[in-house]
Amino acid sequence: MTAPTDASSRAVLDKAARENFPVAPFFLPAAWRDDLMAVYGCARLVDDAGDGDLPPGRGDAALLGVPGDAADDRLALLDALERDLRRAFDGAGGTGGGPRHPLVRALRPTVLRHRLDPGPFLALIEANRQDQRTTRYATWDDLLAYCDLSANPVGRLVLAITGTTSPERLRRSDEVCTALQIAEHLQDVAEDLARGRIYLPAEDMERFGVTEADLARPTGSRAVRDLVRFEADRARALLDAGTPLVGSVRGRLRLLLAGFVAGGRAALAALEDADHDPLPGPPRASRARLVREAAAALRGPRR
């Protein structure tokens, strides 16, 4: 693997430690860790471009060939990232040359080693384009469709890298990844609102009598907490449905997937401990809780 060494790329990769789930833990084979970090680096780069969270200095825009007057245009950055990712799949011999960004260059050996398809990466880019156009979701199904672009591709890439893809595992993986995404949205209600986005379905907000003004308050009303609890229960049901994925594999991969499930369960438990009020700040789970939930996931689905 060609490791990115510039400070901007390192800042992106360092965010792995702050995720709800383990990205590339020490117990995995070194080759898997390298490949998972390469995928994470590109996925995080795409999200940071879509969220306006790239490191200051416009260095990433310059690397991607985005003109200075468009360096803050998120859609222009995402378009440039798509072009660069396509170069990772076309190879240096393609008409556009090799990838320009170090995080995308680092992905190239992983693409070749596992014959990855560009589809999951293009879905992540499209999810971030959608974030620029769509800031509210009318229904639960609309939110699930968004998660199919923004979250599910990551699980599919994990299965591809570990050589464990099957139709059943893909379905279970999608359930786990969607649950993780929804749990994160529930933790980050206040942060998302500050970005102008709401990932609580409008039909549910109306059902519980919650307005956007209610979400902007320092603490959640009883109605807000009831709404968040309702969505958390939905996320938990998805997570429980996907948990048999853990038992379908063996060895160190089983530990990794248990960590994914544990991250979701621990995040939802932290919400519950906060009385389902994320408005003062994102409720975060302790490491001890994460370890307990991982052990529970290894024991099998809850009944």
PDB file of C-alpha atoms in Angstrom:
ATOM      1  CA  MET A   1       0.000   0.000   0.000  1.00  0.00           C
ATOM      2  CA  THR A   2       1.168   3.517  -0.759  1.00  0.00           C
ATOM      3  CA  ALA A   3       0.528   5.315   2.528  1.00  0.00           C
ATOM      4  CA  PRO A   4      -0.519   8.965   2.300  1.00  0.00           C
ATOM      5  CA  THR A   5       1.956  11.088   4.236  1.00  0.00           C
ATOM      6  CA  ASP A   6       0.747  14.671   3.904  1.00  0.00           C
ATOM      7  CA  ALA A   7      -0.791  16.350   6.949  1.00  0.00           C
ATOM      8  CA  SER A   8      -4.178  16.829   5.300  1.00  0.00           C
ATOM      9  CA  SER A   9      -4.545  13.128   4.539  1.00  0.00           C
ATOM     10  CA  ARG A  10      -3.339  12.157   8.001  1.00  0.00           C
ATOM     11  CA  ALA A  11      -5.972  14.438   9.540  1.00  0.00           C
ATOM     12  CA  VAL A  12      -8.657  12.594   7.573  1.00  0.00           C
ATOM     13  CA  LEU A  13      -7.391   9.150   8.586  1.00  0.00           C
ATOM     14  CA  ASP A  14      -7.083  10.160  12.244  1.00  0.00           C
ATOM     15  CA  LYS A  15     -10.871  10.569  12.366  1.00  0.00           C
ATOM     16  CA  ALA A  16     -11.165   6.765  12.381  1.00  0.00           C
ATOM     17  CA  ALA A  17     -10.598   6.819  16.145  1.00  0.00           C
ATOM     18  CA  ARG A  18     -13.752   8.902  16.631  1.00  0.00           C
ATOM     19  CA  GLU A  19     -16.169   6.622  14.789  1.00  0.00           C
ATOM     20  CA  ASN A  20     -18.883   4.647  16.600  1.00  0.00           C
ATOM     21  CA  PHE A  21     -17.413   1.413  15.234  1.00  0.00           C
ATOM     22  CA  PRO A  22     -13.877  -0.017  14.890  1.00  0.00           C
ATOM     23  CA  VAL A  23     -12.453   0.780  11.460  1.00  0.00           C
ATOM     24  CA  ALA A  24      -9.311  -1.367  11.281  1.00  0.00           C
ATOM     25  CA  PRO A  25      -8.540  -2.835  14.730  1.00  0.00           C
ATOM     26  CA  PHE A  26      -5.157  -4.289  15.648  1.00  0.00           C
ATOM     27  CA  PHE A  27      -6.306  -7.917  15.696  1.00  0.00           C
ATOM     28  CA  LEU A  28      -6.971  -8.026  11.951  1.00  0.00           C
ATOM     29  CA  PRO A  29      -4.327  -9.236   9.492  1.00  0.00           C
ATOM     30  CA  ALA A  30      -2.081  -6.362   8.409  1.00  0.00           C
ATOM     31  CA  ALA A  31      -3.233  -6.595   4.787  1.00  0.00           C
ATOM     32  CA  TRP A  32      -6.877  -6.261   5.827  1.00  0.00           C
ATOM     33  CA  ARG A  33      -6.040  -3.293   8.051  1.00  0.00           C
ATOM     34  CA  ASP A  34      -4.287  -1.532   5.183  1.00  0.00           C
ATOM     35  CA  ASP A  35      -7.171  -2.197   2.806  1.00  0.00           C
ATOM     36  CA  LEU A  36      -9.836  -1.113   5.295  1.00  0.00           C
ATOM     37  CA  MET A  37      -7.958   2.092   6.083  1.00  0.00           C
ATOM     38  CA  ALA A  38      -7.597   2.801   2.358  1.00  0.00           C
ATOM     39  CA  VAL A  39     -11.358   2.444   1.933  1.00  0.00           C
ATOM     40  CA  TYR A  40     -12.013   4.488   5.075  1.00  0.00           C
ATOM     41  CA  GLY A  41      -9.693   7.255   3.895  1.00  0.00           C
ATOM     42  CA  CYS A  42     -11.579   7.690   0.642  1.00  0.00           C
ATOM     43  CA  ALA A  43     -15.003   7.401   2.272  1.00  0.00           C
ATOM     44  CA  ARG A  44     -14.067   9.959   4.941  1.00  0.00           C
ATOM     45  CA  LEU A  45     -12.586  12.280   2.297  1.00  0.00           C
ATOM     46  CA  VAL A  46     -15.867  12.184   0.378  1.00  0.00           C
ATOM     47  CA  ASP A  47     -17.888  12.913   3.527  1.00  0.00           C
ATOM     48  CA  ASP A  48     -15.591  15.758   4.554  1.00  0.00           C
ATOM     49  CA  ALA A  49     -15.887  17.307   1.086  1.00  0.00           C
ATOM     50  CA  GLY A  50     -19.678  17.077   1.257  1.00  0.00           C
ATOM     51  CA  ASP A  51     -19.816  18.475   4.815  1.00  0.00           C
ATOM     52  CA  GLY A  52     -17.357  21.305   4.226  1.00  0.00           C
ATOM     53  CA  ASP A  53     -14.972  19.720   6.746  1.00  0.00           C
ATOM     54  CA  LEU A  54     -11.804  19.458   4.671  1.00  0.00           C
ATOM     55  CA  PRO A  55      -8.693  20.833   6.404  1.00  0.00           C
ATOM     56  CA  PRO A  56      -8.122  24.575   5.886  1.00  0.00           C
ATOM     57  CA  GLY A  57      -5.830  25.840   3.175  1.00  0.00           C
ATOM     58  CA  ARG A  58      -7.689  24.434   0.172  1.00  0.00           C
ATOM     59  CA  GLY A  59      -4.933  21.914  -0.370  1.00  0.00           C
ATOM     60  CA  ASP A  60      -7.336  19.098  -1.191  1.00  0.00           C
ATOM     61  CA  ALA A  61      -9.037  21.215  -3.842  1.00  0.00           C
ATOM     62  CA  ALA A  62      -5.669  21.971  -5.444  1.00  0.00           C
ATOM     63  CA  LEU A  63      -4.697  18.294  -5.409  1.00  0.00           C
ATOM     64  CA  LEU A  64      -7.960  17.424  -7.161  1.00  0.00           C
ATOM     65  CA  GLY A  65      -7.510  20.127  -9.776  1.00  0.00           C
ATOM     66  CA  VAL A  66     -10.380  22.316  -8.589  1.00  0.00           C
ATOM     67  CA  PRO A  67      -9.750  25.982  -9.507  1.00  0.00           C
ATOM     68  CA  GLY A  68      -9.196  28.352  -6.615  1.00  0.00           C
ATOM     69  CA  ASP A  69     -12.433  30.233  -7.229  1.00  0.00           C
ATOM     70  CA  ALA A  70     -14.369  26.954  -6.863  1.00  0.00           C
ATOM     71  CA  ALA A  71     -12.378  25.527  -3.928  1.00  0.00           C
ATOM     72  CA  ASP A  72     -15.301  26.038  -1.538  1.00  0.00           C
ATOM     73  CA  ASP A  73     -17.917  24.673  -3.946  1.00  0.00           C
ATOM     74  CA  ARG A  74     -18.858  21.311  -2.461  1.00  0.00           C
ATOM     75  CA  LEU A  75     -20.441  19.987  -5.641  1.00  0.00           C
ATOM     76  CA  ALA A  76     -17.328  20.927  -7.621  1.00  0.00           C
ATOM     77  CA  LEU A  77     -15.184  19.095  -5.056  1.00  0.00           C
ATOM     78  CA  LEU A  78     -17.406  16.019  -5.221  1.00  0.00           C
ATOM     79  CA  ASP A  79     -17.289  16.057  -9.018  1.00  0.00           C
ATOM     80  CA  ALA A  80     -13.492  16.251  -8.877  1.00  0.00           C
ATOM     81  CA  LEU A  81     -13.388  13.416  -6.361  1.00  0.00           C
ATOM     82  CA  GLU A  82     -15.513  11.253  -8.633  1.00  0.00           C
ATOM     83  CA  ARG A  83     -13.094  11.857 -11.479  1.00  0.00           C
ATOM     84  CA  ASP A  84     -10.149  10.979  -9.248  1.00  0.00           C
ATOM     85  CA  LEU A  85     -11.815   7.823  -7.937  1.00  0.00           C
ATOM     86  CA  ARG A  86     -12.522   6.707 -11.473  1.00  0.00           C
ATOM     87  CA  ARG A  87      -8.789   7.074 -12.150  1.00  0.00           C
ATOM     88  CA  ALA A  88      -8.139   4.633  -9.292  1.00  0.00           C
ATOM     89  CA  PHE A  89     -10.229   2.067 -11.137  1.00  0.00           C
ATOM     90  CA  ASP A  90      -8.957   2.941 -14.639  1.00  0.00           C
ATOM     91  CA  GLY A  91      -5.322   2.848 -13.555  1.00  0.00           C
ATOM     92  CA  ALA A  92      -2.409   5.057 -14.458  1.00  0.00           C
ATOM     93  CA  GLY A  93      -2.680   3.866 -18.026  1.00  0.00           C
ATOM     94  CA  GLY A  94      -6.113   5.396 -18.454  1.00  0.00           C
ATOM     95  CA  THR A  95      -6.748   8.527 -20.436  1.00  0.00           C
ATOM     96  CA  GLY A  96      -6.946  10.666 -17.294  1.00  0.00           C
ATOM     97  CA  GLY A  97      -3.728   9.370 -15.728  1.00  0.00           C
ATOM     98  CA  GLY A  98      -3.437   8.073 -12.183  1.00  0.00           C
ATOM     99  CA  PRO A  99      -5.246   9.450  -9.129  1.00  0.00           C
ATOM    100  CA  ARG A 100      -4.120  12.869  -7.957  1.00  0.00           C
ATOM    101  CA  HIS A 101      -5.112  12.805  -4.295  1.00  0.00           C
ATOM    102  CA  PRO A 102      -2.875  10.720  -1.990  1.00  0.00           C
ATOM    103  CA  LEU A 103      -5.854   9.075  -0.285  1.00  0.00           C
ATOM    104  CA  VAL A 104      -7.229   7.994  -3.650  1.00  0.00           C
ATOM    105  CA  ARG A 105      -3.796   6.828  -4.799  1.00  0.00           C
ATOM    106  CA  ALA A 106      -3.604   4.703  -1.638  1.00  0.00           C
ATOM    107  CA  LEU A 107      -6.848   3.014  -2.660  1.00  0.00           C
ATOM    108  CA  ARG A 108      -5.476   1.799  -5.995  1.00  0.00           C
ATOM    109  CA  PRO A 109      -3.634  -1.317  -4.649  1.00  0.00           C
ATOM    110  CA  THR A 110      -6.784  -2.327  -2.739  1.00  0.00           C
ATOM    111  CA  VAL A 111      -8.863  -1.969  -5.890  1.00  0.00           C
ATOM    112  CA  LEU A 112      -6.451  -4.198  -7.806  1.00  0.00           C
ATOM    113  CA  ARG A 113      -6.026  -6.769  -5.029  1.00  0.00           C
ATOM    114  CA  HIS A 114      -9.742  -7.356  -4.549  1.00  0.00           C
ATOM    115  CA  ARG A 115     -11.050  -6.350  -7.984  1.00  0.00           C
ATOM    116  CA  LEU A 116     -13.359  -3.857  -6.358  1.00  0.00           C
ATOM    117  CA  ASP A 117     -16.214  -2.284  -8.247  1.00  0.00           C
ATOM    118  CA  PRO A 118     -16.496   1.520  -8.274  1.00  0.00           C
ATOM    119  CA  GLY A 119     -20.222   1.339  -7.485  1.00  0.00           C
ATOM    120  CA  PRO A 120     -19.975   1.652  -3.683  1.00  0.00           C
ATOM    121  CA  PHE A 121     -17.677   4.683  -3.932  1.00  0.00           C
ATOM    122  CA  LEU A 122     -19.908   6.360  -6.497  1.00  0.00           C
ATOM    123  CA  ALA A 123     -22.874   5.770  -4.181  1.00  0.00           C
ATOM    124  CA  LEU A 124     -21.028   7.549  -1.346  1.00  0.00           C
ATOM    125  CA  ILE A 125     -20.373  10.506  -3.625  1.00  0.00           C
ATOM    126  CA  GLU A 126     -24.018  10.583  -4.704  1.00  0.00           C
ATOM    127  CA  ALA A 127     -25.121  10.561  -1.057  1.00  0.00           C
ATOM    128  CA  ASN A 128     -23.020  13.647  -0.449  1.00  0.00           C
ATOM    129  CA  ARG A 129     -24.402  15.312  -3.549  1.00  0.00           C
ATOM    130  CA  GLN A 130     -27.846  14.556  -2.165  1.00  0.00           C
ATOM    131  CA  ASP A 131     -26.843  16.307   1.063  1.00  0.00           C
ATOM    132  CA  GLN A 132     -26.345  19.493  -0.960  1.00  0.00           C
ATOM    133  CA  ARG A 133     -29.821  19.241  -2.526  1.00  0.00           C
ATOM    134  CA  THR A 134     -31.941  17.519   0.130  1.00  0.00           C
ATOM    135  CA  THR A 135     -31.969  18.719   3.719  1.00  0.00           C
ATOM    136  CA  ARG A 136     -35.234  17.146   4.894  1.00  0.00           C
ATOM    137  CA  TYR A 137     -36.739  13.661   4.537  1.00  0.00           C
ATOM    138  CA  ALA A 138     -40.481  13.243   4.315  1.00  0.00           C
ATOM    139  CA  THR A 139     -40.768   9.562   5.226  1.00  0.00           C
ATOM    140  CA  TRP A 140     -38.889   6.692   6.833  1.00  0.00           C
ATOM    141  CA  ASP A 141     -38.564   5.046   3.426  1.00  0.00           C
ATOM    142  CA  ASP A 142     -36.942   8.204   2.059  1.00  0.00           C
ATOM    143  CA  LEU A 143     -34.400   8.080   4.866  1.00  0.00           C
ATOM    144  CA  LEU A 144     -33.701   4.386   4.234  1.00  0.00           C
ATOM    145  CA  ALA A 145     -33.061   5.162   0.556  1.00  0.00           C
ATOM    146  CA  TYR A 146     -30.537   7.802   1.606  1.00  0.00           C
ATOM    147  CA  CYS A 147     -28.810   5.326   3.946  1.00  0.00           C
ATOM    148  CA  ASP A 148     -28.567   2.874   1.059  1.00  0.00           C
ATOM    149  CA  LEU A 149     -26.250   5.415  -0.586  1.00  0.00           C
ATOM    150  CA  SER A 150     -24.518   6.869   2.462  1.00  0.00           C
ATOM    151  CA  ALA A 151     -23.921   3.855   4.726  1.00  0.00           C
ATOM    152  CA  ASN A 152     -24.561   0.490   3.115  1.00  0.00           C
ATOM    153  CA  PRO A 153     -21.702   0.721   0.571  1.00  0.00           C
ATOM    154  CA  VAL A 154     -19.161   0.637   3.411  1.00  0.00           C
ATOM    155  CA  GLY A 155     -20.365  -2.735   4.692  1.00  0.00           C
ATOM    156  CA  ARG A 156     -20.422  -4.093   1.173  1.00  0.00           C
ATOM    157  CA  LEU A 157     -16.796  -3.056   0.735  1.00  0.00           C
ATOM    158  CA  VAL A 158     -15.820  -4.798   3.989  1.00  0.00           C
ATOM    159  CA  LEU A 159     -17.363  -8.032   2.698  1.00  0.00           C
ATOM    160  CA  ALA A 160     -15.585  -7.626  -0.652  1.00  0.00           C
ATOM    161  CA  ILE A 161     -12.192  -7.047   0.973  1.00  0.00           C
ATOM    162  CA  THR A 162     -12.576 -10.070   3.254  1.00  0.00           C
ATOM    163  CA  GLY A 163     -13.890 -12.297   0.460  1.00  0.00           C
ATOM    164  CA  THR A 164     -17.124 -13.111   2.287  1.00  0.00           C
ATOM    165  CA  THR A 165     -19.776 -11.594   0.023  1.00  0.00           C
ATOM    166  CA  SER A 166     -23.045 -13.502  -0.361  1.00  0.00           C
ATOM    167  CA  PRO A 167     -26.645 -12.359  -0.942  1.00  0.00           C
ATOM    168  CA  GLU A 168     -27.608 -13.146   2.669  1.00  0.00           C
ATOM    169  CA  ARG A 169     -24.592 -11.352   4.106  1.00  0.00           C
ATOM    170  CA  LEU A 170     -25.213  -8.334   1.902  1.00  0.00           C
ATOM    171  CA  ARG A 171     -28.753  -8.075   3.237  1.00  0.00           C
ATOM    172  CA  ARG A 172     -27.636  -8.396   6.851  1.00  0.00           C
ATOM    173  CA  SER A 173     -24.789  -5.961   6.296  1.00  0.00           C
ATOM    174  CA  ASP A 174     -27.168  -3.376   4.856  1.00  0.00           C
ATOM    175  CA  GLU A 175     -29.368  -3.690   7.948  1.00  0.00           C
ATOM    176  CA  VAL A 176     -26.423  -3.172  10.288  1.00  0.00           C
ATOM    177  CA  CYS A 177     -24.994  -0.241   8.310  1.00  0.00           C
ATOM    178  CA  THR A 178     -28.354   1.514   8.019  1.00  0.00           C
ATOM    179  CA  ALA A 179     -28.864   1.107  11.769  1.00  0.00           C
ATOM    180  CA  LEU A 180     -25.406   2.582  12.426  1.00  0.00           C
ATOM    181  CA  GLN A 181     -26.170   5.559  10.205  1.00  0.00           C
ATOM    182  CA  ILE A 182     -29.514   6.247  11.875  1.00  0.00           C
ATOM    183  CA  ALA A 183     -27.965   5.936  15.342  1.00  0.00           C
ATOM    184  CA  GLU A 184     -25.350   8.503  14.323  1.00  0.00           C
ATOM    185  CA  HIS A 185     -28.034  10.847  12.992  1.00  0.00           C
ATOM    186  CA  LEU A 186     -29.900  10.544  16.299  1.00  0.00           C
ATOM    187  CA  GLN A 187     -26.749  11.373  18.256  1.00  0.00           C
ATOM    188  CA  ASP A 188     -26.039  14.367  16.009  1.00  0.00           C
ATOM    189  CA  VAL A 189     -29.473  16.002  15.742  1.00  0.00           C
ATOM    190  CA  ALA A 190     -28.172  19.378  16.993  1.00  0.00           C
ATOM    191  CA  GLU A 191     -24.999  19.247  14.878  1.00  0.00           C
ATOM    192  CA  ASP A 192     -26.931  18.322  11.742  1.00  0.00           C
ATOM    193  CA  LEU A 193     -29.437  21.109  12.343  1.00  0.00           C
ATOM    194  CA  ALA A 194     -26.548  23.577  12.581  1.00  0.00           C
ATOM    195  CA  ARG A 195     -25.577  22.398   9.081  1.00  0.00           C
ATOM    196  CA  GLY A 196     -29.148  22.986   7.920  1.00  0.00           C
ATOM    197  CA  ARG A 197     -30.097  19.297   7.805  1.00  0.00           C
ATOM    198  CA  ILE A 198     -32.708  17.186   9.586  1.00  0.00           C
ATOM    199  CA  TYR A 199     -32.613  13.403   9.311  1.00  0.00           C
ATOM    200  CA  LEU A 200     -35.769  12.822  11.362  1.00  0.00           C
ATOM    201  CA  PRO A 201     -38.614  11.948   8.971  1.00  0.00           C
ATOM    202  CA  ALA A 202     -41.080  14.817   8.654  1.00  0.00           C
ATOM    203  CA  GLU A 203     -44.040  12.445   8.976  1.00  0.00           C
ATOM    204  CA  ASP A 204     -42.724  11.312  12.363  1.00  0.00           C
ATOM    205  CA  MET A 205     -42.041  14.855  13.534  1.00  0.00           C
ATOM    206  CA  GLU A 206     -45.645  15.713  12.718  1.00  0.00           C
ATOM    207  CA  ARG A 207     -46.910  12.579  14.457  1.00  0.00           C
ATOM    208  CA  PHE A 208     -45.081  13.500  17.689  1.00  0.00           C
ATOM    209  CA  GLY A 209     -45.820  17.214  17.427  1.00  0.00           C
ATOM    210  CA  VAL A 210     -42.165  18.215  17.049  1.00  0.00           C
ATOM    211  CA  THR A 211     -41.204  21.356  15.117  1.00  0.00           C
ATOM    212  CA  GLU A 212     -37.842  22.487  13.795  1.00  0.00           C
ATOM    213  CA  ALA A 213     -37.835  25.160  16.486  1.00  0.00           C
ATOM    214  CA  ASP A 214     -38.057  22.388  19.100  1.00  0.00           C
ATOM    215  CA  LEU A 215     -34.866  20.835  17.689  1.00  0.00           C
ATOM    216  CA  ALA A 216     -33.023  24.150  18.001  1.00  0.00           C
ATOM    217  CA  ARG A 217     -33.528  24.406  21.778  1.00  0.00           C
ATOM    218  CA  PRO A 218     -30.763  23.647  24.294  1.00  0.00           C
ATOM    219  CA  THR A 219     -32.576  20.594  25.616  1.00  0.00           C
ATOM    220  CA  GLY A 220     -35.225  18.346  24.185  1.00  0.00           C
ATOM    221  CA  SER A 221     -38.861  18.546  25.180  1.00  0.00           C
ATOM    222  CA  ARG A 222     -40.769  15.412  26.104  1.00  0.00           C
ATOM    223  CA  ALA A 223     -42.068  15.266  22.533  1.00  0.00           C
ATOM    224  CA  VAL A 224     -38.542  15.450  21.112  1.00  0.00           C
ATOM    225  CA  ARG A 225     -37.382  12.680  23.427  1.00  0.00           C
ATOM    226  CA  ASP A 226     -40.339  10.492  22.512  1.00  0.00           C
ATOM    227  CA  LEU A 227     -39.585  11.020  18.826  1.00  0.00           C
ATOM    228  CA  VAL A 228     -35.904  10.150  19.255  1.00  0.00           C
ATOM    229  CA  ARG A 229     -36.861   7.059  21.270  1.00  0.00           C
ATOM    230  CA  PHE A 230     -39.214   5.971  18.473  1.00  0.00           C
ATOM    231  CA  GLU A 231     -36.478   6.294  15.841  1.00  0.00           C
ATOM    232  CA  ALA A 232     -33.949   4.592  18.132  1.00  0.00           C
ATOM    233  CA  ASP A 233     -36.289   1.618  18.485  1.00  0.00           C
ATOM    234  CA  ARG A 234     -36.480   1.389  14.704  1.00  0.00           C
ATOM    235  CA  ALA A 235     -32.696   1.489  14.435  1.00  0.00           C
ATOM    236  CA  ARG A 236     -32.404  -1.188  17.132  1.00  0.00           C
ATOM    237  CA  ALA A 237     -34.800  -3.450  15.223  1.00  0.00           C
ATOM    238  CA  LEU A 238     -32.657  -3.094  12.108  1.00  0.00           C
ATOM    239  CA  LEU A 239     -29.525  -3.812  14.108  1.00  0.00           C
ATOM    240  CA  ASP A 240     -31.063  -6.925  15.656  1.00  0.00           C
ATOM    241  CA  ALA A 241     -32.169  -8.118  12.220  1.00  0.00           C
ATOM    242  CA  GLY A 242     -28.632  -7.723  10.901  1.00  0.00           C
ATOM    243  CA  THR A 243     -26.818  -9.271  13.873  1.00  0.00           C
ATOM    244  CA  PRO A 244     -26.844 -12.847  12.439  1.00  0.00           C
ATOM    245  CA  LEU A 245     -24.184 -11.504  10.043  1.00  0.00           C
ATOM    246  CA  VAL A 246     -21.711 -11.883  12.927  1.00  0.00           C
ATOM    247  CA  GLY A 247     -22.408 -15.586  13.351  1.00  0.00           C
ATOM    248  CA  SER A 248     -22.151 -16.238   9.614  1.00  0.00           C
ATOM    249  CA  VAL A 249     -18.364 -15.748   9.596  1.00  0.00           C
ATOM    250  CA  ARG A 250     -15.475 -17.043  11.677  1.00  0.00           C
ATOM    251  CA  GLY A 251     -12.167 -15.909  13.105  1.00  0.00           C
ATOM    252  CA  ARG A 252     -11.037 -12.325  13.310  1.00  0.00           C
ATOM    253  CA  LEU A 253     -13.653 -11.125  10.846  1.00  0.00           C
ATOM    254  CA  ARG A 254     -16.294 -12.235  13.336  1.00  0.00           C
ATOM    255  CA  LEU A 255     -14.660  -9.997  15.947  1.00  0.00           C
ATOM    256  CA  LEU A 256     -14.681  -7.057  13.525  1.00  0.00           C
ATOM    257  CA  LEU A 257     -18.340  -7.464  12.636  1.00  0.00           C
ATOM    258  CA  ALA A 258     -19.227  -7.866  16.307  1.00  0.00           C
ATOM    259  CA  GLY A 259     -17.515  -4.524  16.823  1.00  0.00           C
ATOM    260  CA  PHE A 260     -19.734  -2.920  14.186  1.00  0.00           C
ATOM    261  CA  VAL A 261     -22.878  -4.250  15.846  1.00  0.00           C
ATOM    262  CA  ALA A 262     -21.542  -3.262  19.267  1.00  0.00           C
ATOM    263  CA  GLY A 263     -20.906   0.279  18.066  1.00  0.00           C
ATOM    264  CA  GLY A 264     -24.545   0.633  17.088  1.00  0.00           C
ATOM    265  CA  ARG A 265     -25.881  -0.926  20.270  1.00  0.00           C
ATOM    266  CA  ALA A 266     -23.597   1.180  22.450  1.00  0.00           C
ATOM    267  CA  ALA A 267     -24.614   4.374  20.640  1.00  0.00           C
ATOM    268  CA  LEU A 268     -28.287   3.575  21.153  1.00  0.00           C
ATOM    269  CA  ALA A 269     -27.614   2.734  24.805  1.00  0.00           C
ATOM    270  CA  ALA A 270     -25.889   6.107  25.256  1.00  0.00           C
ATOM    271  CA  LEU A 271     -28.978   7.784  23.821  1.00  0.00           C
ATOM    272  CA  GLU A 272     -31.142   5.856  26.262  1.00  0.00           C
ATOM    273  CA  ASP A 273     -28.888   6.857  29.170  1.00  0.00           C
ATOM    274  CA  ALA A 274     -29.397  10.498  28.094  1.00  0.00           C
ATOM    275  CA  ASP A 275     -33.182  10.002  28.206  1.00  0.00           C
ATOM    276  CA  HIS A 276     -33.099  10.210  24.397  1.00  0.00           C
ATOM    277  CA  ASP A 277     -32.124  13.882  24.471  1.00  0.00           C
ATOM    278  CA  PRO A 278     -29.283  14.577  22.009  1.00  0.00           C
ATOM    279  CA  LEU A 279     -29.770  18.347  21.926  1.00  0.00           C
ATOM    280  CA  PRO A 280     -27.235  19.293  24.646  1.00  0.00           C
ATOM    281  CA  GLY A 281     -24.594  17.353  22.707  1.00  0.00           C
ATOM    282  CA  PRO A 282     -24.086  13.935  21.119  1.00  0.00           C
ATOM    283  CA  PRO A 283     -24.407  11.160  23.741  1.00  0.00           C
ATOM    284  CA  ARG A 284     -21.348   8.926  23.443  1.00  0.00           C
ATOM    285  CA  ALA A 285     -20.811   5.408  24.770  1.00  0.00           C
ATOM    286  CA  SER A 286     -17.946   4.428  27.020  1.00  0.00           C
ATOM    287  CA  ARG A 287     -15.315   1.919  25.924  1.00  0.00           C
ATOM    288  CA  ALA A 288     -16.535  -0.434  28.667  1.00  0.00           C
ATOM    289  CA  ARG A 289     -20.029  -0.372  27.199  1.00  0.00           C
ATOM    290  CA  LEU A 290     -18.630  -1.052  23.743  1.00  0.00           C
ATOM    291  CA  VAL A 291     -16.731  -4.084  25.024  1.00  0.00           C
ATOM    292  CA  ARG A 292     -19.838  -5.459  26.756  1.00  0.00           C
ATOM    293  CA  GLU A 293     -21.918  -5.029  23.618  1.00  0.00           C
ATOM    294  CA  ALA A 294     -19.248  -6.712  21.483  1.00  0.00           C
ATOM    295  CA  ALA A 295     -19.304  -9.714  23.806  1.00  0.00           C
ATOM    296  CA  ALA A 296     -23.097  -9.835  23.527  1.00  0.00           C
ATOM    297  CA  ALA A 297     -22.915  -9.695  19.724  1.00  0.00           C
ATOM    298  CA  LEU A 298     -20.467 -12.594  19.710  1.00  0.00           C
ATOM    299  CA  ARG A 299     -22.888 -14.664  21.791  1.00  0.00           C
ATOM    300  CA  GLY A 300     -25.518 -14.299  19.103  1.00  0.00           C
ATOM    301  CA  PRO A 301     -28.756 -12.432  18.283  1.00  0.00           C
ATOM    302  CA  ARG A 302     -30.831 -11.191  21.168  1.00  0.00           C
ATOM    303  CA  ARG A 303     -34.152 -12.873  21.743  1.00  0.00           C
TER     304      ARG A 303
END
